[in-house]
Amino acid sequence: MVTTVRDGTVAEANDLNLPADLSVAGKVVLPGLVNGHDHLRSLLPFTRRSDTSALADLIEAGRLAGTAATAEDYRALTALTSARQVLSGIVSAVDHVYPLHDEAMLRAVAEGHAEAGLRGQIAYGVSSAIDLDRAVAAADDVVPAERLYLAPVSLRQTSVADYRASVAAAERTGLRLYTHIAETLDEVERCQAEHGLRPIELLHGIGFLRPGTVLVHCVQVNDREIELLAENSVSVVYCPSNHLKLAKGFAPVLAMRDAGVRVCLGIDGMTDLFTEMRQAVYAQGSAAGRPGALTTESAWRMGTTDGSAAIGDNDPGLITVAADDVRLAPLVDPVQALVHRGSGPQVRDVLVDGELVVRDGALVKADLAELTERAWKATRGIAERTGKEVPADWNWQQN
């Protein structure tokens, strides 16, 4: 018999309809993980220089790097990050993409997902009318419409007029909506000063809140805003490690879930979904002042079935981990062990759309060394094209 986990329940089953050449003997079979929010291109090297950077500084640095990037840079960097995703058990991810100053960039992103075998959904970052027109035109051309969002970047970077235009386009085309919102106190205060409303109230007033809409962060929301999220069947992506790193505060996940809001997890530039699951448990426990305020099973669902439901992904795929992995042993409760001790390298196999994309811990569709080399070249090229001197302490890989 094979040990399986679905919806947090451990069972034994033999009817998994697996590929004939995939052996699951001695492994635990799990649903694929879902990353509800990320930007799958590391345009800037990950260095200690970012330790004390404010969110506004990171946004500006990313903007400068993005404007210096080419379509090939986007493909190379997306492919490497997508590889990290599938190697850590992520089957589906929403990739919020911007800037897109070259029309070839969106296709390059989709090709980067495909290189690694990731089922990528694309949230097309809207900051202007041109972005919106290109996003609508991409549906069923570059990206299947059911995997494309119209995604105003945030109230910091997109005008309310463009938010309204995105709503009108969604009503006309049936495409879904997506945005960063209520991320910091500063954002809330500016919104109130400029519009007399809090961010969620503003989105509600222009019709942005609707079934299928996905909102990222929702750290600074009050009880009335939570009611609006629930009443409009909006899904929320919670990114606990990102919130902790940038000291944004504790999103009221318990209150949102109690109100009936579907909350899933996003990595947002951090490590992997196993990390986000346990960070969600620990952060929510700290915020509530009691251990287990958010249960392990709840965190597991947020990273799997709730994530699939939030982004409309009806095929969760599957992953396996070795039942005798020393980091999990003795494996009495797979869900507890994986949420609190799991990590990406423990994933052995990943099945996406019936196709193996990871086997025995290695990529099937691409060569990881080649992806890494291309990403190094892209990152250095972007840094040099920004017109700034490359810091001497950047330890570039020597080929």
PDB file of C-alpha atoms in Angstrom, residues 206-351:
ATOM      1  CA  ILE A 206     -15.014  50.656  -8.184  1.00  0.00           C
ATOM      2  CA  GLY A 207     -16.187  47.045  -8.549  1.00  0.00           C
ATOM      3  CA  PHE A 208     -12.750  45.409  -8.275  1.00  0.00           C
ATOM      4  CA  LEU A 209     -13.959  42.992  -5.591  1.00  0.00           C
ATOM      5  CA  ARG A 210     -15.749  40.088  -7.282  1.00  0.00           C
ATOM      6  CA  PRO A 211     -15.663  36.280  -7.423  1.00  0.00           C
ATOM      7  CA  GLY A 212     -12.363  35.237  -8.968  1.00  0.00           C
ATOM      8  CA  THR A 213     -10.478  38.340  -7.805  1.00  0.00           C
ATOM      9  CA  VAL A 214      -7.242  37.594  -5.944  1.00  0.00           C
ATOM     10  CA  LEU A 215      -5.753  40.154  -3.539  1.00  0.00           C
ATOM     11  CA  VAL A 216      -2.189  39.862  -2.316  1.00  0.00           C
ATOM     12  CA  HIS A 217      -1.088  40.782   1.238  1.00  0.00           C
ATOM     13  CA  CYS A 218      -4.137  42.404   2.970  1.00  0.00           C
ATOM     14  CA  VAL A 219      -1.971  43.047   6.031  1.00  0.00           C
ATOM     15  CA  GLN A 220      -3.646  46.288   7.070  1.00  0.00           C
ATOM     16  CA  VAL A 221      -7.379  45.530   6.869  1.00  0.00           C
ATOM     17  CA  ASN A 222     -10.112  46.178   9.443  1.00  0.00           C
ATOM     18  CA  ASP A 223     -13.272  44.238  10.296  1.00  0.00           C
ATOM     19  CA  ARG A 224     -15.438  46.069   7.748  1.00  0.00           C
ATOM     20  CA  GLU A 225     -12.930  45.400   4.985  1.00  0.00           C
ATOM     21  CA  ILE A 226     -12.837  41.718   5.911  1.00  0.00           C
ATOM     22  CA  GLU A 227     -16.627  41.662   5.573  1.00  0.00           C
ATOM     23  CA  LEU A 228     -16.299  43.153   2.085  1.00  0.00           C
ATOM     24  CA  LEU A 229     -13.791  40.480   1.097  1.00  0.00           C
ATOM     25  CA  ALA A 230     -16.119  37.736   2.290  1.00  0.00           C
ATOM     26  CA  GLU A 231     -19.265  39.252   0.764  1.00  0.00           C
ATOM     27  CA  ASN A 232     -17.591  39.484  -2.642  1.00  0.00           C
ATOM     28  CA  SER A 233     -16.004  35.985  -2.585  1.00  0.00           C
ATOM     29  CA  VAL A 234     -12.508  37.403  -2.969  1.00  0.00           C
ATOM     30  CA  SER A 235      -9.437  35.222  -2.319  1.00  0.00           C
ATOM     31  CA  VAL A 236      -6.410  36.519  -0.395  1.00  0.00           C
ATOM     32  CA  VAL A 237      -2.778  35.471  -0.713  1.00  0.00           C
ATOM     33  CA  TYR A 238      -0.854  35.567   2.573  1.00  0.00           C
ATOM     34  CA  CYS A 239       2.960  35.846   2.313  1.00  0.00           C
ATOM     35  CA  PRO A 240       4.175  35.424   5.913  1.00  0.00           C
ATOM     36  CA  SER A 241       7.952  35.352   5.345  1.00  0.00           C
ATOM     37  CA  ASN A 242       7.827  38.438   3.153  1.00  0.00           C
ATOM     38  CA  HIS A 243       5.700  40.246   5.765  1.00  0.00           C
ATOM     39  CA  LEU A 244       8.120  39.323   8.527  1.00  0.00           C
ATOM     40  CA  LYS A 245      11.251  40.273   6.552  1.00  0.00           C
ATOM     41  CA  LEU A 246       9.897  43.707   5.630  1.00  0.00           C
ATOM     42  CA  ALA A 247       8.220  44.293   9.025  1.00  0.00           C
ATOM     43  CA  LYS A 248       4.800  44.907   7.462  1.00  0.00           C
ATOM     44  CA  GLY A 249       2.841  43.550  10.416  1.00  0.00           C
ATOM     45  CA  PHE A 250       0.617  40.508  10.911  1.00  0.00           C
ATOM     46  CA  ALA A 251      -2.195  40.001   8.411  1.00  0.00           C
ATOM     47  CA  PRO A 252      -5.460  39.098  10.235  1.00  0.00           C
ATOM     48  CA  VAL A 253      -5.580  35.637   8.708  1.00  0.00           C
ATOM     49  CA  LEU A 254      -7.617  34.090  11.528  1.00  0.00           C
ATOM     50  CA  ALA A 255     -10.300  36.767  11.264  1.00  0.00           C
ATOM     51  CA  MET A 256     -10.410  36.470   7.484  1.00  0.00           C
ATOM     52  CA  ARG A 257     -10.773  32.702   7.605  1.00  0.00           C
ATOM     53  CA  ASP A 258     -13.423  32.937  10.323  1.00  0.00           C
ATOM     54  CA  ALA A 259     -15.363  35.348   8.096  1.00  0.00           C
ATOM     55  CA  GLY A 260     -15.269  32.860   5.215  1.00  0.00           C
ATOM     56  CA  VAL A 261     -12.491  34.444   3.144  1.00  0.00           C
ATOM     57  CA  ARG A 262     -10.393  31.878   1.296  1.00  0.00           C
ATOM     58  CA  VAL A 263      -6.743  32.490   2.219  1.00  0.00           C
ATOM     59  CA  CYS A 264      -3.860  30.759   0.466  1.00  0.00           C
ATOM     60  CA  LEU A 265      -0.085  31.152   0.616  1.00  0.00           C
ATOM     61  CA  GLY A 266       2.474  32.974  -1.512  1.00  0.00           C
ATOM     62  CA  ILE A 267       6.267  32.864  -1.467  1.00  0.00           C
ATOM     63  CA  ASP A 268       6.838  36.380  -2.854  1.00  0.00           C
ATOM     64  CA  GLY A 269      10.571  36.084  -3.405  1.00  0.00           C
ATOM     65  CA  MET A 270      11.352  33.992  -0.345  1.00  0.00           C
ATOM     66  CA  THR A 271      12.176  30.261  -0.050  1.00  0.00           C
ATOM     67  CA  ASP A 272       9.530  27.562  -0.524  1.00  0.00           C
ATOM     68  CA  LEU A 273       5.962  26.619   0.402  1.00  0.00           C
ATOM     69  CA  PHE A 274       6.992  24.397   3.305  1.00  0.00           C
ATOM     70  CA  THR A 275       8.649  27.442   4.882  1.00  0.00           C
ATOM     71  CA  GLU A 276       5.543  29.561   4.289  1.00  0.00           C
ATOM     72  CA  MET A 277       3.303  26.944   5.903  1.00  0.00           C
ATOM     73  CA  ARG A 278       5.243  26.904   9.162  1.00  0.00           C
ATOM     74  CA  GLN A 279       5.831  30.659   9.114  1.00  0.00           C
ATOM     75  CA  ALA A 280       2.054  31.081   8.827  1.00  0.00           C
ATOM     76  CA  VAL A 281       1.558  28.876  11.883  1.00  0.00           C
ATOM     77  CA  TYR A 282       4.230  30.649  13.916  1.00  0.00           C
ATOM     78  CA  ALA A 283       3.379  34.223  12.872  1.00  0.00           C
ATOM     79  CA  GLN A 284      -0.351  33.794  13.475  1.00  0.00           C
ATOM     80  CA  GLY A 285       0.340  32.141  16.819  1.00  0.00           C
ATOM     81  CA  SER A 286       2.549  35.077  17.813  1.00  0.00           C
ATOM     82  CA  ALA A 287      -0.053  37.600  16.665  1.00  0.00           C
ATOM     83  CA  ALA A 288      -2.801  35.850  18.635  1.00  0.00           C
ATOM     84  CA  GLY A 289      -0.600  35.165  21.640  1.00  0.00           C
ATOM     85  CA  ARG A 290      -1.319  31.437  21.651  1.00  0.00           C
ATOM     86  CA  PRO A 291       0.386  28.470  19.981  1.00  0.00           C
ATOM     87  CA  GLY A 292      -1.691  26.716  17.343  1.00  0.00           C
ATOM     88  CA  ALA A 293      -4.022  29.657  16.724  1.00  0.00           C
ATOM     89  CA  LEU A 294      -3.590  28.679  13.081  1.00  0.00           C
ATOM     90  CA  THR A 295      -3.429  24.902  13.016  1.00  0.00           C
ATOM     91  CA  THR A 296      -0.925  22.826  11.112  1.00  0.00           C
ATOM     92  CA  GLU A 297      -3.747  21.291   9.081  1.00  0.00           C
ATOM     93  CA  SER A 298      -5.049  24.755   8.166  1.00  0.00           C
ATOM     94  CA  ALA A 299      -1.600  25.815   6.973  1.00  0.00           C
ATOM     95  CA  TRP A 300      -1.328  22.608   4.934  1.00  0.00           C
ATOM     96  CA  ARG A 301      -4.649  23.315   3.233  1.00  0.00           C
ATOM     97  CA  MET A 302      -3.623  26.916   2.547  1.00  0.00           C
ATOM     98  CA  GLY A 303      -0.593  25.617   0.644  1.00  0.00           C
ATOM     99  CA  THR A 304      -2.479  22.917  -1.264  1.00  0.00           C
ATOM    100  CA  THR A 305      -6.248  22.641  -1.733  1.00  0.00           C
ATOM    101  CA  ASP A 306      -7.123  26.198  -0.678  1.00  0.00           C
ATOM    102  CA  GLY A 307      -4.429  27.458  -3.031  1.00  0.00           C
ATOM    103  CA  SER A 308      -5.837  25.435  -5.916  1.00  0.00           C
ATOM    104  CA  ALA A 309      -9.332  26.751  -5.223  1.00  0.00           C
ATOM    105  CA  ALA A 310      -8.137  30.350  -4.886  1.00  0.00           C
ATOM    106  CA  ILE A 311      -6.503  30.432  -8.322  1.00  0.00           C
ATOM    107  CA  GLY A 312      -8.997  28.141 -10.034  1.00  0.00           C
ATOM    108  CA  ASP A 313      -6.547  25.308 -10.630  1.00  0.00           C
ATOM    109  CA  ASN A 314      -8.532  22.084 -10.927  1.00  0.00           C
ATOM    110  CA  ASP A 315      -5.594  19.708 -11.407  1.00  0.00           C
ATOM    111  CA  PRO A 316      -3.388  19.753  -8.298  1.00  0.00           C
ATOM    112  CA  GLY A 317      -0.904  17.224  -9.622  1.00  0.00           C
ATOM    113  CA  LEU A 318       1.121  15.324  -7.061  1.00  0.00           C
ATOM    114  CA  ILE A 319       4.505  15.160  -5.408  1.00  0.00           C
ATOM    115  CA  THR A 320       6.348  12.558  -3.380  1.00  0.00           C
ATOM    116  CA  VAL A 321       8.773  12.632  -0.466  1.00  0.00           C
ATOM    117  CA  ALA A 322      10.779   9.723   0.896  1.00  0.00           C
ATOM    118  CA  ALA A 323       9.079   8.191   3.916  1.00  0.00           C
ATOM    119  CA  ASP A 324      12.457   7.360   5.481  1.00  0.00           C
ATOM    120  CA  ASP A 325      13.991  10.846   5.105  1.00  0.00           C
ATOM    121  CA  VAL A 326      16.016  11.398   8.279  1.00  0.00           C
ATOM    122  CA  ARG A 327      14.709  14.959   8.612  1.00  0.00           C
ATOM    123  CA  LEU A 328      11.169  13.615   8.918  1.00  0.00           C
ATOM    124  CA  ALA A 329      11.827  10.390  10.798  1.00  0.00           C
ATOM    125  CA  PRO A 330      10.184   8.796  12.597  1.00  0.00           C
ATOM    126  CA  LEU A 331       7.341   9.656  10.213  1.00  0.00           C
ATOM    127  CA  VAL A 332       4.235   9.251  12.373  1.00  0.00           C
ATOM    128  CA  ASP A 333       2.216  12.234  11.057  1.00  0.00           C
ATOM    129  CA  PRO A 334       3.306  13.277   7.526  1.00  0.00           C
ATOM    130  CA  VAL A 335       1.409  16.584   7.581  1.00  0.00           C
ATOM    131  CA  GLN A 336       2.890  17.667  10.916  1.00  0.00           C
ATOM    132  CA  ALA A 337       6.374  16.577   9.861  1.00  0.00           C
ATOM    133  CA  LEU A 338       6.267  18.298   6.475  1.00  0.00           C
ATOM    134  CA  VAL A 339       4.816  21.579   7.718  1.00  0.00           C
ATOM    135  CA  HIS A 340       7.289  21.895  10.584  1.00  0.00           C
ATOM    136  CA  ARG A 341      10.358  20.106   9.201  1.00  0.00           C
ATOM    137  CA  GLY A 342       9.795  19.993   5.454  1.00  0.00           C
ATOM    138  CA  SER A 343      11.923  21.716   2.816  1.00  0.00           C
ATOM    139  CA  GLY A 344      12.149  21.775  -0.941  1.00  0.00           C
ATOM    140  CA  PRO A 345      15.110  19.363  -1.284  1.00  0.00           C
ATOM    141  CA  GLN A 346      13.066  16.608   0.363  1.00  0.00           C
ATOM    142  CA  VAL A 347      10.755  16.447  -2.662  1.00  0.00           C
ATOM    143  CA  ARG A 348      11.568  13.452  -4.850  1.00  0.00           C
ATOM    144  CA  ASP A 349       9.043  13.489  -7.714  1.00  0.00           C
ATOM    145  CA  VAL A 350       6.664  16.076  -9.171  1.00  0.00           C
ATOM    146  CA  LEU A 351       3.840  15.302 -11.592  1.00  0.00           C
TER     147      LEU A 351
END
